Tab-separated table of C-alpha atoms and ligand atoms in Angstrom:
chain	number	residue	atom	x	y	z
A	22	MET	CA	162.573	101.839	-0.971
A	23	ASP	CA	158.374	101.191	-0.571
A	24	LEU	CA	157.301	97.295	-1.928
A	25	GLY	CA	154.089	97.970	-1.092
A	26	ILE	CA	153.957	96.440	1.885
A	27	ARG	CA	152.595	98.510	4.162
A	28	ASN	CA	148.758	97.651	5.687
A	29	LYS	CA	148.303	94.259	3.953
A	30	LYS	CA	146.538	91.240	5.580
A	31	VAL	CA	148.933	88.209	5.763
A	32	ILE	CA	148.628	84.801	7.061
A	33	VAL	CA	152.192	82.614	7.765
A	34	THR	CA	151.579	79.149	8.883
A	35	ALA	CA	154.560	77.180	11.001
A	36	ALA	CA	155.371	80.250	11.846
A	37	SER	CA	156.910	79.800	15.569
A	38	LYS	CA	161.022	79.369	14.479
A	39	GLY	CA	162.999	79.315	11.553
A	40	ILE	CA	161.804	80.289	8.135
A	41	GLY	CA	157.787	81.430	8.978
A	42	TYR	CA	159.207	83.094	12.037
A	43	ALA	CA	161.865	84.707	10.187
A	44	THR	CA	158.826	85.687	6.936
A	45	ALA	CA	156.297	87.296	9.449
A	46	LYS	CA	159.202	89.554	10.789
A	47	ARG	CA	160.034	90.708	7.852
A	48	PHE	CA	156.049	91.849	7.035
A	49	LEU	CA	156.102	92.998	10.018
A	50	GLU	CA	159.202	94.995	9.835
A	51	GLU	CA	157.445	95.921	6.617
A	52	GLY	CA	154.228	97.402	8.083
A	53	ALA	CA	151.801	94.047	7.557
A	54	HIS	CA	149.517	93.336	9.557
A	55	VAL	CA	150.500	89.144	10.382
A	56	LEU	CA	148.621	86.258	11.682
A	57	ILE	CA	151.222	83.461	12.156
A	58	SER	CA	150.029	79.942	13.469
A	59	SER	CA	151.992	76.525	14.145
A	60	HIS	CA	151.065	73.300	16.212
A	61	ASP	CA	152.125	73.872	19.022
A	62	GLU	CA	150.388	76.500	20.997
A	63	GLN	CA	152.834	77.617	23.884
A	64	LYS	CA	155.859	77.904	20.704
A	65	LEU	CA	153.375	79.675	19.290
A	66	LEU	CA	152.847	82.019	22.112
A	67	ASP	CA	156.541	82.513	22.262
A	68	ALA	CA	157.309	83.989	18.868
A	69	TYR	CA	154.192	86.538	18.741
A	70	ASN	CA	155.523	87.727	22.334
A	71	LYS	CA	158.835	87.972	20.919
A	72	LEU	CA	156.750	89.670	18.087
A	73	LYS	CA	154.427	91.897	18.840
A	74	ASP	CA	156.759	95.011	19.920
A	75	ILE	CA	157.639	94.974	15.981
A	76	GLY	CA	154.015	95.462	14.742
A	77	ASP	CA	150.575	94.720	14.402
A	78	VAL	CA	150.602	90.811	15.151
A	79	TYR	CA	147.924	88.548	16.055
A	80	TYR	CA	147.986	84.094	16.396
A	81	LEU	CA	146.054	81.139	15.872
A	82	LYS	CA	146.443	77.047	16.482
A	83	ALA	CA	146.622	75.108	13.653
A	84	ASP	CA	148.161	71.912	12.843
A	85	LEU	CA	148.762	71.542	9.166
A	86	ARG	CA	148.076	67.874	8.910
A	87	SER	CA	144.404	68.707	10.046
A	88	ILE	CA	142.136	70.096	7.338
A	89	GLU	CA	140.170	71.378	10.057
A	90	GLU	CA	142.330	72.944	11.658
A	91	ILE	CA	143.469	74.670	8.429
A	92	LYS	CA	139.791	75.542	7.883
A	93	ASN	CA	139.188	77.244	10.654
A	94	LEU	CA	142.837	79.302	10.351
A	95	ILE	CA	141.799	80.359	7.098
A	96	LEU	CA	137.742	81.386	8.226
A	97	LYS	CA	139.244	82.801	11.604
A	98	GLY	CA	142.404	84.627	10.194
A	99	ASN	CA	139.554	86.258	7.487
A	100	GLU	CA	137.551	87.262	10.644
A	101	ILE	CA	140.713	88.755	12.347
A	102	LEU	CA	143.099	90.545	9.357
A	103	ASN	CA	140.068	91.540	7.899
A	104	GLY	CA	141.329	89.931	4.812
A	105	ILE	CA	143.784	88.297	3.293
A	106	ASP	CA	146.040	90.081	1.079
A	107	VAL	CA	149.028	87.354	1.674
A	108	PHE	CA	149.042	83.390	3.037
A	109	VAL	CA	152.484	82.296	2.999
A	110	TYR	CA	152.738	78.667	3.908
A	111	VAL	CA	155.437	76.998	5.296
A	112	ALA	CA	155.466	73.245	6.382
A	113	GLY	CA	156.984	71.797	9.721
A	114	SER	CA	159.208	68.700	8.481
A	115	PRO	CA	158.551	65.782	8.254
A	116	LYS	CA	159.898	62.347	9.511
A	117	PRO	CA	163.476	61.564	8.287
A	118	GLY	CA	164.126	57.980	6.945
A	119	ASN	CA	163.991	55.577	3.730
A	120	LEU	CA	161.305	53.726	1.856
A	121	PHE	CA	162.594	50.977	3.615
A	122	GLU	CA	162.359	52.335	7.041
A	123	LEU	CA	159.252	54.814	6.850
A	124	THR	CA	156.143	52.824	7.740
A	125	ASP	CA	152.628	53.823	6.070
A	126	ASN	CA	151.542	55.732	9.023
A	127	ASP	CA	154.644	57.988	8.550
A	128	TRP	CA	153.330	57.976	4.619
A	129	GLU	CA	150.067	59.325	5.513
A	130	GLU	CA	151.103	62.060	8.611
A	131	GLY	CA	153.660	62.832	5.859
A	132	PHE	CA	151.262	63.166	3.186
A	133	LYS	CA	148.969	65.256	5.174
A	134	LEU	CA	152.105	67.453	6.711
A	135	LEU	CA	153.273	68.293	3.891
A	136	LEU	CA	150.535	68.152	0.704
A	137	MET	CA	146.886	67.539	2.061
A	138	SER	CA	147.925	71.256	3.913
A	139	ALA	CA	148.854	72.594	0.862
A	140	VAL	CA	145.513	71.969	-1.138
A	141	VAL	CA	143.226	72.972	1.221
A	142	SER	CA	145.246	75.991	2.114
A	143	ILE	CA	145.388	77.100	-1.265
A	144	ARG	CA	141.930	76.230	-2.039
A	145	GLU	CA	140.223	77.757	1.188
A	146	VAL	CA	142.573	81.052	0.969
A	147	SER	CA	141.314	81.541	-2.128
A	148	LYS	CA	137.327	81.723	-1.882
A	149	PHE	CA	138.743	84.948	0.550
A	150	MET	CA	141.684	86.698	-1.440
A	151	LYS	CA	141.459	89.126	-4.115
A	152	ASN	CA	142.646	90.879	-7.179
A	153	ASN	CA	145.963	91.319	-6.952
A	154	GLY	CA	146.502	88.291	-4.205
A	155	ARG	CA	149.592	86.648	-3.375
A	156	ILE	CA	150.007	82.960	-2.075
A	157	ILE	CA	153.772	82.082	-1.863
A	158	LEU	CA	154.599	77.988	-0.917
A	159	SER	CA	157.871	77.708	0.746
A	160	THR	CA	158.966	74.331	-0.477
A	161	SER	CA	162.567	72.411	-0.514
A	162	ILE	CA	165.356	71.414	-2.884
A	163	SER	CA	164.231	67.347	-2.814
A	164	ILE	CA	161.790	68.680	-5.195
A	165	LYS	CA	164.692	69.692	-7.483
A	166	GLN	CA	167.373	67.574	-6.019
A	167	PRO	CA	166.731	63.781	-3.962
A	168	LEU	CA	168.162	64.259	-0.100
A	169	GLU	CA	169.692	61.686	1.558
A	170	ASN	CA	167.385	59.697	4.119
A	171	LEU	CA	164.213	61.868	2.883
A	172	ASP	CA	161.933	59.734	1.249
A	173	LEU	CA	158.748	61.888	2.411
A	174	SER	CA	160.480	65.498	1.639
A	175	ASN	CA	161.344	63.357	-2.041
A	176	VAL	CA	158.470	61.751	-3.175
A	177	ILE	CA	155.274	64.161	-1.556
A	178	ARG	CA	156.933	67.434	-2.432
A	179	LEU	CA	157.210	67.115	-5.665
A	180	SER	CA	153.579	67.363	-6.084
A	181	LEU	CA	153.774	70.755	-4.579
A	182	ALA	CA	155.897	71.649	-8.394
A	183	GLY	CA	152.947	70.641	-9.958
A	184	LEU	CA	149.762	72.049	-7.433
A	185	ILE	CA	151.811	75.679	-7.742
A	186	LYS	CA	152.035	75.549	-11.392
A	187	SER	CA	148.173	73.999	-12.099
A	188	VAL	CA	146.362	76.650	-9.101
A	189	SER	CA	148.282	79.473	-10.520
A	190	ASN	CA	146.870	78.721	-13.966
A	191	GLN	CA	143.357	78.480	-11.777
A	192	LEU	CA	143.670	81.332	-10.175
A	193	ALA	CA	145.258	83.685	-12.904
A	194	HIS	CA	141.695	85.310	-14.119
A	195	LYS	CA	140.813	86.615	-10.417
A	196	GLY	CA	144.756	87.833	-10.579
A	197	ILE	CA	145.890	85.946	-7.758
A	198	LEU	CA	149.327	85.258	-7.919
A	199	VAL	CA	150.567	81.604	-6.712
A	200	ASN	CA	154.943	80.886	-6.388
A	201	GLY	CA	157.003	78.829	-4.831
A	202	VAL	CA	160.163	79.294	-2.746
A	203	ILE	CA	162.945	76.698	-2.923
A	204	PRO	CA	164.954	77.108	0.517
A	205	GLY	CA	168.498	75.074	-0.180
A	206	TRP	CA	170.321	74.657	3.756
A	207	THR	CA	169.234	77.461	5.289
A	208	LEU	CA	170.549	78.168	9.134
A	209	THR	CA	167.712	77.451	11.527
A	210	GLU	CA	166.908	75.765	15.318
A	211	ARG	CA	166.176	72.781	13.224
A	212	VAL	CA	169.334	72.539	11.681
A	213	ASP	CA	171.226	73.699	14.377
A	214	GLN	CA	169.858	71.257	16.097
A	215	LEU	CA	170.612	68.896	13.559
A	216	VAL	CA	174.480	70.141	12.844
A	217	LYS	CA	174.661	69.864	17.106
A	218	ASP	CA	172.917	65.943	17.082
A	219	ARG	CA	175.791	64.527	14.487
A	220	SER	CA	178.666	66.314	16.162
A	221	ARG	CA	177.863	64.471	19.154
A	222	ARG	CA	176.915	60.715	17.156
A	223	GLU	CA	180.192	61.131	14.649
A	224	ASN	CA	182.618	63.204	17.366
A	225	ARG	CA	183.686	65.770	15.542
A	226	SER	CA	183.327	69.139	15.816
A	227	GLU	CA	180.318	71.001	15.020
A	228	SER	CA	181.931	73.311	12.293
A	229	ASP	CA	183.232	70.051	10.870
A	230	ILE	CA	179.902	68.974	9.421
A	231	ILE	CA	179.225	72.719	8.996
A	232	ASN	CA	181.946	72.599	6.293
A	233	ASP	CA	180.206	69.052	5.229
A	234	ILE	CA	177.119	70.168	4.762
A	235	VAL	CA	177.899	73.636	2.683
A	236	LYS	CA	180.585	71.966	0.399
A	237	ASP	CA	178.808	71.610	-1.852
A	238	VAL	CA	177.005	74.769	-1.725
A	239	PRO	CA	178.728	76.835	-4.219
A	240	LEU	CA	178.278	80.336	-2.291
A	241	GLY	CA	180.116	78.187	0.063
A	242	ARG	CA	177.460	78.420	4.080
A	243	MET	CA	174.149	78.246	4.481
A	244	ALA	CA	171.600	80.507	3.936
A	245	LEU	CA	169.953	83.038	7.023
A	246	PRO	CA	166.369	82.389	7.224
A	247	GLU	CA	166.307	85.978	6.638
A	248	GLU	CA	167.519	85.060	2.633
A	249	VAL	CA	165.147	83.596	2.401
A	250	ALA	CA	162.166	85.919	4.514
A	251	ASN	CA	163.192	88.470	1.527
A	252	VAL	CA	162.521	86.509	-1.410
A	253	ILE	CA	158.808	85.015	-0.182
A	254	ILE	CA	158.841	89.385	0.506
A	255	PHE	CA	159.848	89.997	-2.798
A	256	LEU	CA	157.008	87.613	-4.308
A	257	ALA	CA	154.741	89.927	-2.199
A	258	SER	CA	155.836	92.821	-3.492
A	259	GLU	CA	154.891	95.265	-5.525
A	260	LEU	CA	158.168	94.879	-7.257
A	261	SER	CA	156.948	91.130	-8.181
A	262	THR	CA	153.480	91.659	-10.460
A	263	TYR	CA	154.239	89.499	-13.954
A	264	ILE	CA	155.694	86.144	-11.863
A	265	THR	CA	153.264	83.675	-11.555
A	266	GLY	CA	153.630	79.421	-11.285
A	267	ALA	CA	157.388	80.018	-10.996
A	268	LEU	CA	159.477	78.930	-8.365
A	269	ILE	CA	162.679	80.266	-7.653
A	270	PRO	CA	165.162	78.688	-5.885
A	271	VAL	CA	167.288	80.166	-2.654
A	272	ASP	CA	169.942	77.905	-2.401
A	273	GLY	CA	173.304	79.386	-2.793
A	274	GLY	CA	173.363	77.294	-6.047
A	275	TYR	CA	173.113	74.054	-4.492
A	276	ILE	CA	170.970	72.804	-7.530
A	277	LYS	CA	173.045	71.559	-10.451
A	278	ALA	CA	170.989	70.739	-12.953
A	279	THR	CA	170.339	73.548	-15.420
A	280	PHE	CA	166.016	73.531	-15.255
B	322	NAP	N1	166.510	74.646	7.278
B	322	NAP	C1	166.185	74.125	5.830
B	322	NAP	O1	167.204	74.035	5.849
B	322	NAP	C2	165.427	74.073	5.258
B	322	NAP	C3	165.506	73.571	3.946
B	322	NAP	C4	164.555	73.700	3.044
B	322	NAP	C5	163.236	72.812	3.176
B	322	NAP	N2	163.037	73.159	4.688
B	322	NAP	C6	161.489	73.111	4.999
B	322	NAP	O2	161.284	74.314	5.573
B	322	NAP	C7	160.242	74.175	6.358
B	322	NAP	C8	160.285	75.041	7.194
B	322	NAP	O3	162.276	74.865	8.144
B	322	NAP	P1	162.803	75.144	9.771
B	322	NAP	O4	163.856	74.788	8.386
B	322	NAP	O5	162.004	76.237	9.446
B	322	NAP	O6	162.303	74.958	10.365
B	322	NAP	P2	161.985	74.802	12.135
B	322	NAP	O7	162.622	75.495	12.081
B	322	NAP	O8	162.048	73.458	13.007
B	322	NAP	O9	160.334	75.189	12.149
B	322	NAP	C9	159.428	74.445	11.764
B	322	NAP	C10	157.599	75.161	12.249
B	322	NAP	O10	157.093	74.475	11.727
B	322	NAP	C11	155.816	73.695	12.856
B	322	NAP	N3	155.469	72.921	12.480
B	322	NAP	C12	156.254	71.858	12.802
B	322	NAP	N4	154.914	70.296	12.707
B	322	NAP	C13	153.627	71.476	12.439
B	322	NAP	C14	152.451	71.143	11.870
B	322	NAP	N5	151.764	69.801	12.147
B	322	NAP	N6	151.371	71.993	11.982
B	322	NAP	C15	152.015	73.406	11.735
B	322	NAP	N7	153.397	73.973	12.213
B	322	NAP	C16	154.128	72.700	12.374
B	322	NAP	C17	156.345	74.544	13.814
B	322	NAP	O11	155.883	75.092	14.862
B	322	NAP	P3	155.186	74.423	16.177
B	322	NAP	O12	156.213	73.368	16.649
B	322	NAP	O13	155.049	75.328	17.172
B	322	NAP	O14	154.203	74.081	15.743
B	322	NAP	C18	158.244	75.324	13.512
B	322	NAP	O15	156.998	76.770	13.796
B	322	NAP	C19	160.098	73.074	6.845
B	322	NAP	O16	158.905	72.036	5.767
B	322	NAP	C20	161.019	72.350	6.348
B	322	NAP	O17	162.000	70.920	6.204
B	322	NAP	C21	163.502	73.715	5.232
């Protein structure tokens, strides 16, 4: 099926690993021109080397905590790709901890990583994006249901819901659709590491730890990063022309609330 993604010019942030990487790979498989970005140049280069045989891929380092680096990514990205049709925002993972453990500096860093990065990205990218452009933000189930020991995500990411709704209204007249996806537990390298660490600490098998996590997921398993990427692809595709300001869970039913 032609999704209308061939030759689209796409930027994906936090794309050296995990959800961002899987998303960039899916866009390449659909024939898009893709610029990947992350804050570790070596990991970014490793990702680029894995992707370059699939399609037309470029890379540019940008630390999402730096406003200047985000502006540079979008300015240069627009030059490299000769336009931007789709911007996929994925963030790095915030530091774990609760209110009583996190320092003032942790909150400031969390604010830069999880909120200012999205604000600046959307503002800058919308200067270049034209009619039928797509801005897609990957968030977290924490915006619907607080996660234990992840207060930075629970508190700061919640603002992305307001941002997506506000900006979708403001950009509608330009024909730009702005949406979010809400990934649930997704089996990325980071989660794999988390499972391994917990298995060592608690002296339990990895499958035991995974079972513990997925007991709250009605579908009974974690998502593959590609399953999150597929929903992002849908939102970027010509199958999705009348959805804006939406937040779509890809969580296997994890979120308990009706709305
Ligand atoms: N996996 C899950 O279960 C899950 C569920 C809900 C939400 N999420 C959220 O989804 C996002 C991606 O998660 P993931 O599991 O795919 O993580 P991951 O596999 O650890 O990948 C994280 C990506 O973020 C990049 N990154 C880290 N800090 C950055 C920074 N300051 N600036 C730019 N890029 C940065 C990393 O690249 P470099 O190290 O190369 O810079 C890497 O490409 C995170 O925000 C996470 O909290 C994950």
